[in-house]
Amino acid sequence: MAERLRLMAVHAHPDDESSKGAATTAKYVAEGVDVLVVTCTGGERGSVLNPKMDRPDVWANIAEIRRAEMDAARAILGVEQAWLGFVDSGLPEGDPLPPLPEGCFALQDVAEAAGPLVRLMREFRPHVVTTYDEEGGYPHPDHIMTHKISVAAFEAAGDPERYPELGAPWQPLKLYYDIGFSKGKILALHEGMLAAGLESPYGEWIKRWEDREDKGPRITTRVECADYFPVRDDALRAHATQIDPDGFWFHVPMELQRQAWPTEDFQLVRSLVDSPLPESDLFAGVRETAHVR
């Protein structure tokens, strides 16, 4: 019997797995793929973004609460999940920016911090790995560090001379960056809302595109996963400290989302298999090469 396909999604904090690529992971789980979410930090320094949860008892137990939220989201998505155990760096604010806290994830040596991820890659043996681009998707120190260790681990996991104490070598076959938002996607949702006679929450976003890179041209792979948008939203709501159920993320009606932009989008940045672009499947080329199902 052929072995099962395996996907590893590397994220910085609990909640990132539900806001970035969640419908894709839920789709693959439903299709019989083994999916492991790797969470680099515990989110200990995250803000409480849901006004209903902004209470002293929540702040006093934020680390434990965020772990419980991750448990709930994991069950909704149907994924496996592992913690790397690093400490959240927080998002520095101010001008000039304050120094990052001593011992936090973003200040670790990349080669050392990649070690625990190399071990996981060798244990789980993913065929495909997803993570963030060099800007972290957005410039949070932990997201940028997640990118760095993901790339380092992808390159090292298959090399028997590197980290020999961390298990038998395993080389993942494809590495992707998640492209959560592009100008085309925002415009499609914005115009869909206006056409439906609804107020769009994206007006300010569109204005900001004048001053930032549009990552749309980077997209190589569009995964049709609109049927799993409700699962994604349920997983998001499980992170109650981070997601306001009455907030921005839920302003666009589900049917409009499905019609306007039914995919989640990725950039293929490393491949050891032949897979012509553009793609519609993260496992394109893997299914044939690795003889997996």
Coordinates of C-alpha atoms in Angstrom, one line a residue:
M1 CA 0.0 0.0 0.0
A2 CA 1.3 3.5 -0.9
E3 CA 2.2 5.8 2.0
R4 CA 0.0 8.8 2.8
L5 CA 0.9 12.3 1.7
R6 CA 2.2 14.5 4.5
L7 CA 2.1 18.3 4.8
M8 CA 3.9 20.4 7.4
A9 CA 2.7 24.0 8.0
V10 CA 5.1 26.1 10.1
H11 CA 3.6 29.0 12.0
A12 CA 4.8 31.6 14.5
H13 CA 1.9 31.7 17.1
P14 CA -1.3 30.0 18.0
D15 CA -4.0 31.5 15.7
D16 CA -1.6 31.8 12.7
E17 CA -2.5 28.3 11.5
S18 CA -6.2 29.4 11.4
S19 CA -5.7 32.8 9.6
K20 CA -3.1 31.6 7.0
G21 CA -3.8 28.6 4.8
A22 CA -6.4 27.0 7.1
A23 CA -8.9 26.1 4.5
T24 CA -6.1 24.5 2.5
T25 CA -5.1 22.3 5.4
A26 CA -8.7 21.4 6.2
K27 CA -9.2 20.4 2.6
Y28 CA -6.1 18.1 2.6
V29 CA -7.1 16.6 5.9
A30 CA -10.5 15.8 4.4
E31 CA -8.8 14.1 1.4
G32 CA -6.7 11.9 3.7
V33 CA -3.5 13.9 3.9
D34 CA -1.6 13.9 7.2
V35 CA -1.1 17.5 8.2
L36 CA 1.2 18.7 11.0
V37 CA 1.0 22.3 12.2
V38 CA 4.2 23.4 13.9
T39 CA 3.7 26.4 16.3
C40 CA 7.1 28.1 17.1
T41 CA 6.0 30.1 20.2
G42 CA 3.3 30.0 22.8
G43 CA 2.0 33.5 21.9
E44 CA 2.7 34.6 25.5
R45 CA 3.2 38.2 24.5
G46 CA 0.3 38.5 22.1
S47 CA -2.3 41.2 22.5
V48 CA -5.9 40.4 23.5
L49 CA -7.7 41.7 20.3
N50 CA -11.2 40.6 21.2
P51 CA -12.8 43.3 23.5
K52 CA -15.0 40.6 25.2
M53 CA -11.8 38.8 26.3
D54 CA -9.9 41.9 27.5
R55 CA -10.2 41.1 31.2
P56 CA -7.7 40.8 34.1
D57 CA -8.3 37.1 34.5
V58 CA -7.5 36.5 30.8
W59 CA -4.3 38.5 30.9
A60 CA -3.2 36.7 34.1
N61 CA -3.5 33.3 32.3
I62 CA -2.8 34.3 28.7
A63 CA -0.3 31.5 28.0
E64 CA -2.6 28.7 29.3
I65 CA -5.6 30.2 27.5
R66 CA -3.8 30.4 24.2
R67 CA -2.8 26.8 24.5
A68 CA -6.4 25.8 25.1
E69 CA -7.5 27.9 22.1
M70 CA -4.9 26.0 20.0
D71 CA -6.3 22.7 21.2
A72 CA -9.8 23.8 20.0
A73 CA -8.6 25.1 16.7
R74 CA -6.5 21.9 16.1
A75 CA -9.6 19.7 16.6
I76 CA -11.7 21.8 14.3
L77 CA -9.1 21.7 11.5
G78 CA -8.4 18.0 12.0
V79 CA -4.6 18.5 12.1
E80 CA -1.9 17.3 14.3
Q81 CA 0.1 20.0 16.1
A82 CA 3.5 20.4 17.8
W83 CA 5.0 23.2 19.8
L84 CA 8.6 24.1 19.2
G85 CA 8.7 25.8 22.7
F86 CA 10.2 29.2 21.9
V87 CA 9.0 32.3 23.8
D88 CA 7.0 34.9 21.9
S89 CA 9.0 38.1 21.1
G90 CA 6.0 40.4 21.1
L91 CA 5.5 43.1 18.5
P92 CA 7.6 46.1 19.3
E93 CA 6.0 49.5 18.9
G94 CA 7.3 53.1 19.1
D95 CA 9.9 55.3 17.4
P96 CA 12.6 54.2 18.0
L97 CA 11.5 50.6 18.5
P98 CA 12.3 49.2 21.9
P99 CA 14.7 46.2 22.1
L100 CA 13.3 42.7 21.9
P101 CA 12.9 40.9 25.2
E102 CA 15.9 38.8 26.2
G103 CA 15.6 35.1 25.4
C104 CA 12.7 35.6 22.9
F105 CA 12.4 33.6 19.7
A106 CA 13.5 36.3 17.4
L107 CA 16.8 36.7 19.1
Q108 CA 17.8 33.0 18.9
D109 CA 20.7 31.8 16.7
V110 CA 19.1 30.6 13.5
A111 CA 21.1 27.4 13.2
E112 CA 20.4 26.5 16.8
A113 CA 16.7 27.4 16.6
A114 CA 16.3 25.3 13.4
G115 CA 17.4 22.2 15.2
P116 CA 14.0 21.4 16.9
L117 CA 12.3 21.9 13.5
V118 CA 14.8 19.6 11.8
R119 CA 14.0 16.9 14.4
L120 CA 10.3 17.3 13.6
M121 CA 10.8 17.1 9.9
R122 CA 12.8 13.9 10.3
E123 CA 10.1 12.4 12.6
F124 CA 7.0 13.5 10.6
R125 CA 8.7 13.2 7.2
P126 CA 6.7 15.8 5.3
H127 CA 6.6 15.8 1.5
V128 CA 5.6 19.5 1.5
V129 CA 6.4 22.3 3.8
T130 CA 4.6 25.7 4.0
T131 CA 5.8 28.8 5.9
Y132 CA 6.1 32.6 5.5
D133 CA 8.1 34.7 3.0
E134 CA 11.2 36.7 3.9
E135 CA 9.1 39.5 5.4
G136 CA 7.2 37.0 7.6
G137 CA 4.0 37.7 5.6
Y138 CA 4.0 40.9 7.7
P139 CA 7.1 42.2 9.6
H140 CA 6.5 40.6 13.0
P141 CA 9.9 39.5 14.5
D142 CA 8.5 36.0 15.2
H143 CA 7.2 35.6 11.6
I144 CA 10.5 36.6 10.1
M145 CA 12.3 34.2 12.4
T146 CA 9.8 31.5 11.5
H147 CA 10.7 32.0 7.8
K148 CA 14.4 31.8 8.6
I149 CA 14.3 28.5 10.6
S150 CA 11.8 27.0 8.1
V151 CA 14.2 27.6 5.2
A152 CA 17.2 26.4 7.2
A153 CA 15.4 23.2 8.4
F154 CA 14.2 22.4 4.9
E155 CA 17.7 22.6 3.5
A156 CA 19.3 20.7 6.5
A157 CA 16.8 17.9 7.2
G158 CA 17.9 15.7 4.3
D159 CA 21.6 16.2 4.9
P160 CA 23.1 13.3 7.0
E161 CA 26.1 15.5 7.9
R162 CA 24.0 18.2 9.5
Y163 CA 22.3 17.7 12.9
P164 CA 23.3 13.9 12.9
E165 CA 22.0 13.6 16.5
L166 CA 18.4 14.6 15.5
G167 CA 17.3 11.5 13.6
A168 CA 17.6 9.9 10.2
P169 CA 17.7 12.3 7.3
W170 CA 14.5 13.2 5.5
Q171 CA 14.3 15.6 2.5
P172 CA 11.0 17.4 2.0
L173 CA 10.2 17.8 -1.7
K174 CA 8.6 21.2 -1.9
L175 CA 8.7 24.4 0.0
Y176 CA 6.0 27.1 -0.3
Y177 CA 5.4 30.6 1.1
D178 CA 1.9 31.5 2.0
I179 CA 0.6 34.5 0.1
G180 CA -2.4 35.4 2.3
F181 CA -3.2 38.7 0.6
S182 CA -2.6 40.1 -2.8
K183 CA -4.0 43.2 -4.5
G184 CA -6.1 41.1 -6.8
K185 CA -7.7 39.3 -3.9
I186 CA -8.5 42.5 -2.0
L187 CA -9.9 44.2 -5.1
A188 CA -12.1 41.2 -5.9
L189 CA -13.5 41.1 -2.3
H190 CA -13.9 44.9 -2.3
E191 CA -15.7 45.1 -5.6
G192 CA -17.8 42.1 -4.7
M193 CA -19.0 43.9 -1.5
L194 CA -19.8 47.1 -3.4
A195 CA -21.7 45.2 -6.2
A196 CA -23.8 43.6 -3.5
G197 CA -24.7 47.0 -2.0
L198 CA -22.6 46.4 1.1
E199 CA -20.0 48.5 2.8
S200 CA -16.5 47.2 2.1
P201 CA -14.0 46.9 4.9
Y202 CA -11.1 47.0 2.4
G203 CA -11.1 50.7 1.3
E204 CA -8.1 51.7 3.5
W205 CA -6.2 48.5 2.4
I206 CA -6.5 49.4 -1.2
K207 CA -5.2 52.9 -0.6
R208 CA -2.1 51.4 1.2
W209 CA -1.2 49.3 -1.8
E210 CA 0.3 52.4 -3.3
D211 CA 3.1 52.2 -0.7
R212 CA 3.7 48.4 -0.6
E213 CA 4.6 45.5 -2.8
D214 CA 1.8 43.5 -4.4
K215 CA 2.7 39.9 -3.9
G216 CA 0.2 38.7 -6.4
P217 CA 2.8 38.2 -9.1
R218 CA 4.6 35.8 -6.8
I219 CA 1.7 33.4 -6.7
T220 CA 2.4 30.1 -8.4
T221 CA -0.2 27.9 -6.8
R222 CA -3.9 28.4 -6.2
V223 CA -5.6 25.8 -4.1
E224 CA -9.4 25.6 -4.6
C225 CA -10.7 25.4 -1.0
A226 CA -13.8 27.5 -0.8
D227 CA -15.8 24.6 0.7
Y228 CA -13.6 24.8 3.7
F229 CA -13.9 28.5 4.4
P230 CA -16.5 27.8 7.1
V231 CA -14.0 25.4 8.8
R232 CA -11.3 28.1 8.6
D233 CA -13.7 30.6 10.3
D234 CA -14.7 28.2 13.0
A235 CA -11.0 27.6 13.8
L236 CA -10.4 31.4 13.8
R237 CA -13.2 31.9 16.3
A238 CA -11.6 29.2 18.5
H239 CA -8.8 31.7 19.2
A240 CA -11.2 33.9 21.2
T241 CA -8.4 36.2 22.6
Q242 CA -7.2 37.0 19.1
I243 CA -10.3 37.1 17.0
D244 CA -13.4 39.3 17.6
P245 CA -16.3 37.3 16.2
D246 CA -18.0 40.6 15.3
G247 CA -14.9 42.0 13.8
F248 CA -13.2 42.7 10.5
W249 CA -12.5 39.1 9.5
F250 CA -16.2 38.2 9.3
H251 CA -17.6 41.2 7.5
V252 CA -17.7 39.6 4.0
P253 CA -20.5 37.2 3.5
M254 CA -19.4 33.6 3.0
E255 CA -21.0 33.1 -0.3
L256 CA -19.5 36.3 -1.6
Q257 CA -16.0 35.1 -0.5
R258 CA -16.5 31.8 -2.3
Q259 CA -17.5 33.5 -5.5
A260 CA -14.9 36.4 -5.4
W261 CA -11.8 34.4 -4.5
P262 CA -12.3 30.7 -3.9
T263 CA -8.6 29.8 -3.5
E264 CA -5.8 30.1 -1.0
D265 CA -2.6 31.1 -2.7
F266 CA 1.1 30.1 -2.4
Q267 CA 4.5 30.7 -3.9
L268 CA 6.6 27.6 -4.7
V269 CA 10.1 28.6 -3.8
R270 CA 11.9 25.2 -3.8
S271 CA 11.0 22.0 -5.5
L272 CA 12.9 18.7 -6.0
V273 CA 10.2 17.3 -8.2
D274 CA 8.9 18.3 -11.7
S275 CA 5.8 20.4 -11.4
P276 CA 4.9 22.8 -14.2
L277 CA 3.6 26.2 -13.1
P278 CA 1.0 27.4 -12.4
E279 CA -0.3 24.7 -10.0
S280 CA -3.6 24.0 -8.3
D281 CA -2.2 21.4 -5.8
L282 CA 0.6 21.6 -3.3
F283 CA 1.4 18.0 -4.0
A284 CA 1.7 18.4 -7.8
G285 CA 4.6 16.3 -8.9
V286 CA 4.9 14.7 -5.5
R287 CA 2.1 12.2 -6.0
E288 CA 3.8 10.8 -9.0
T289 CA 7.4 11.0 -7.9
A290 CA 7.0 9.7 -4.3
H291 CA 4.3 7.1 -5.1
V292 CA 2.1 8.3 -2.3
R293 CA -1.6 8.7 -2.1

